[in-house]
Amino acid sequence: MLYELATLNIKIGAGAKVSEGIGRFQAEKDAKGRLLGCWLSEIGQLNRVILLREFANEADLHHERMRVYNSGNPFFAGDVIEAMELDSYQRFPFVAPVEPGHYGAFYEIRTYRLKQG
């Protein structure tokens, strides 16, 4: 299982448009992967949407990455996306797979840098 964490910097007040567009983009016939979560920042760095998707294999992740890159309107919100980062991750074997759901009203997203060995 592979994961993609997309960070979208968006224009002020565009959160609803981006959220709706992500749903439509993911529902398209040629879309790959599964949407696991979507968050809009309200504390810290504002006007950011974090999108988490899961892919069964590298081919599906690559297909979807190219679909985003080659789209003239990524996530049906290209006119309000000011910057976009797409990062890929593989789950550690001792960590349970991510399951979508509502786990509370507030979420904290942290980034850790691991030291080899």
mmCIF file of C-alpha atoms in Angstrom:
data_model
loop_
_atom_site.group_PDB
_atom_site.id
_atom_site.type_symbol
_atom_site.label_atom_id
_atom_site.label_comp_id
_atom_site.label_asym_id
_atom_site.label_seq_id
_atom_site.Cartn_x
_atom_site.Cartn_y
_atom_site.Cartn_z
ATOM 1 C CA MET A 1 0.000 0.000 0.000
ATOM 2 C CA LEU A 2 1.286 3.460 -0.942
ATOM 3 C CA TYR A 3 0.042 6.827 0.210
ATOM 4 C CA GLU A 4 0.093 10.288 -1.292
ATOM 5 C CA LEU A 5 -0.090 13.407 0.813
ATOM 6 C CA ALA A 6 -1.044 16.395 -1.337
ATOM 7 C CA THR A 7 -0.645 19.880 0.094
ATOM 8 C CA LEU A 8 -2.559 22.562 -1.774
ATOM 9 C CA ASN A 9 -1.989 26.231 -1.007
ATOM 10 C CA ILE A 10 -5.182 27.950 -2.034
ATOM 11 C CA LYS A 11 -6.640 31.429 -2.336
ATOM 12 C CA ILE A 12 -8.456 32.882 0.663
ATOM 13 C CA GLY A 13 -12.029 31.646 0.945
ATOM 14 C CA ALA A 14 -11.636 28.861 -1.617
ATOM 15 C CA GLY A 15 -11.869 25.887 0.761
ATOM 16 C CA ALA A 16 -15.403 24.866 -0.216
ATOM 17 C CA LYS A 17 -14.614 25.013 -3.935
ATOM 18 C CA VAL A 18 -11.468 22.917 -3.507
ATOM 19 C CA SER A 19 -13.244 20.336 -1.319
ATOM 20 C CA GLU A 20 -16.030 19.938 -3.865
ATOM 21 C CA GLY A 21 -13.526 19.738 -6.717
ATOM 22 C CA ILE A 22 -11.471 17.043 -4.984
ATOM 23 C CA GLY A 23 -14.588 14.884 -4.647
ATOM 24 C CA ARG A 24 -15.426 15.293 -8.333
ATOM 25 C CA PHE A 25 -11.827 14.693 -9.437
ATOM 26 C CA GLN A 26 -11.590 11.500 -7.387
ATOM 27 C CA ALA A 27 -14.957 10.253 -8.701
ATOM 28 C CA GLU A 28 -13.917 10.438 -12.372
ATOM 29 C CA LYS A 29 -13.964 7.167 -14.290
ATOM 30 C CA ASP A 30 -10.193 7.024 -14.860
ATOM 31 C CA ALA A 31 -9.259 7.990 -11.279
ATOM 32 C CA LYS A 32 -7.099 5.567 -9.312
ATOM 33 C CA GLY A 33 -6.679 5.169 -5.581
ATOM 34 C CA ARG A 34 -8.910 5.860 -2.629
ATOM 35 C CA LEU A 35 -9.516 9.155 -0.869
ATOM 36 C CA LEU A 36 -8.778 8.697 2.844
ATOM 37 C CA GLY A 37 -8.987 12.231 4.170
ATOM 38 C CA CYS A 38 -9.132 15.901 3.356
ATOM 39 C CA TRP A 39 -8.403 18.695 5.815
ATOM 40 C CA LEU A 40 -8.540 22.492 5.592
ATOM 41 C CA SER A 41 -6.202 24.367 7.935
ATOM 42 C CA GLU A 42 -7.743 26.840 10.340
ATOM 43 C CA ILE A 43 -4.836 27.088 12.786
ATOM 44 C CA GLY A 44 -1.206 27.634 11.836
ATOM 45 C CA GLN A 45 -0.454 28.037 8.159
ATOM 46 C CA LEU A 46 -3.803 29.055 6.695
ATOM 47 C CA ASN A 47 -5.336 28.526 3.263
ATOM 48 C CA ARG A 48 -3.974 25.007 2.920
ATOM 49 C CA VAL A 49 -5.773 21.814 2.028
ATOM 50 C CA ILE A 50 -4.161 18.505 2.947
ATOM 51 C CA LEU A 51 -5.368 15.526 0.950
ATOM 52 C CA LEU A 52 -4.503 11.906 1.799
ATOM 53 C CA ARG A 53 -4.972 9.179 -0.811
ATOM 54 C CA GLU A 54 -4.110 5.478 -0.874
ATOM 55 C CA PHE A 55 -2.896 3.423 -3.825
ATOM 56 C CA ALA A 56 -2.598 -0.343 -4.267
ATOM 57 C CA ASN A 57 0.652 -0.120 -6.241
ATOM 58 C CA GLU A 58 3.191 2.192 -7.865
ATOM 59 C CA ALA A 59 1.479 2.042 -11.252
ATOM 60 C CA ASP A 60 -1.785 3.422 -9.825
ATOM 61 C CA LEU A 61 0.042 6.137 -7.893
ATOM 62 C CA HIS A 62 2.016 7.112 -11.001
ATOM 63 C CA HIS A 63 -1.148 7.145 -13.137
ATOM 64 C CA GLU A 64 -2.888 9.447 -10.687
ATOM 65 C CA ARG A 65 0.157 11.694 -10.282
ATOM 66 C CA MET A 66 0.329 12.148 -14.062
ATOM 67 C CA ARG A 67 -3.417 12.793 -14.185
ATOM 68 C CA VAL A 68 -2.967 15.644 -11.697
ATOM 69 C CA TYR A 69 0.135 17.036 -13.431
ATOM 70 C CA ASN A 70 -1.353 16.862 -16.932
ATOM 71 C CA SER A 71 -4.709 18.299 -15.936
ATOM 72 C CA GLY A 72 -5.378 21.862 -16.970
ATOM 73 C CA ASN A 73 -7.589 22.082 -13.906
ATOM 74 C CA PRO A 74 -6.185 19.859 -11.116
ATOM 75 C CA PHE A 75 -8.803 18.789 -8.590
ATOM 76 C CA PHE A 76 -11.257 20.983 -10.539
ATOM 77 C CA ALA A 77 -9.816 23.916 -8.610
ATOM 78 C CA GLY A 78 -6.823 24.998 -10.683
ATOM 79 C CA ASP A 79 -7.898 28.637 -10.655
ATOM 80 C CA VAL A 80 -7.658 28.824 -6.842
ATOM 81 C CA ILE A 81 -4.644 26.563 -6.239
ATOM 82 C CA GLU A 82 -1.576 28.761 -5.829
ATOM 83 C CA ALA A 83 0.934 25.971 -5.123
ATOM 84 C CA MET A 84 0.798 22.198 -4.887
ATOM 85 C CA GLU A 85 3.104 19.566 -3.362
ATOM 86 C CA LEU A 86 2.579 15.832 -3.882
ATOM 87 C CA ASP A 87 4.570 13.495 -1.629
ATOM 88 C CA SER A 88 4.531 9.688 -1.670
ATOM 89 C CA TYR A 89 4.917 7.413 1.352
ATOM 90 C CA GLN A 90 4.988 3.742 2.175
ATOM 91 C CA ARG A 91 3.562 2.511 5.458
ATOM 92 C CA PHE A 92 5.854 0.907 8.019
ATOM 93 C CA PRO A 93 4.917 -2.765 8.517
ATOM 94 C CA PHE A 94 4.204 -2.190 12.228
ATOM 95 C CA VAL A 95 1.738 0.657 11.564
ATOM 96 C CA ALA A 96 -1.911 -0.187 10.894
ATOM 97 C CA PRO A 97 -3.351 0.837 7.505
ATOM 98 C CA VAL A 98 -5.096 4.205 7.444
ATOM 99 C CA GLU A 99 -8.882 3.973 7.537
ATOM 100 C CA PRO A 100 -11.122 6.933 6.715
ATOM 101 C CA GLY A 101 -13.514 8.138 9.363
ATOM 102 C CA HIS A 102 -14.356 10.997 11.677
ATOM 103 C CA TYR A 103 -12.021 10.819 14.651
ATOM 104 C CA GLY A 104 -12.667 14.211 16.205
ATOM 105 C CA ALA A 105 -13.106 17.877 15.433
ATOM 106 C CA PHE A 106 -9.411 18.786 15.374
ATOM 107 C CA TYR A 107 -6.417 17.098 13.766
ATOM 108 C CA GLU A 108 -2.711 17.720 14.029
ATOM 109 C CA ILE A 109 -0.465 16.818 11.131
ATOM 110 C CA ARG A 110 3.173 16.293 12.075
ATOM 111 C CA THR A 111 6.240 15.604 9.977
ATOM 112 C CA TYR A 112 9.078 13.540 11.384
ATOM 113 C CA ARG A 113 12.486 13.108 9.802
ATOM 114 C CA LEU A 114 13.912 9.672 10.447
ATOM 115 C CA LYS A 115 17.564 8.901 10.946
ATOM 116 C CA GLN A 116 18.750 5.897 8.959
ATOM 117 C CA GLY A 117 19.473 2.838 11.105
#
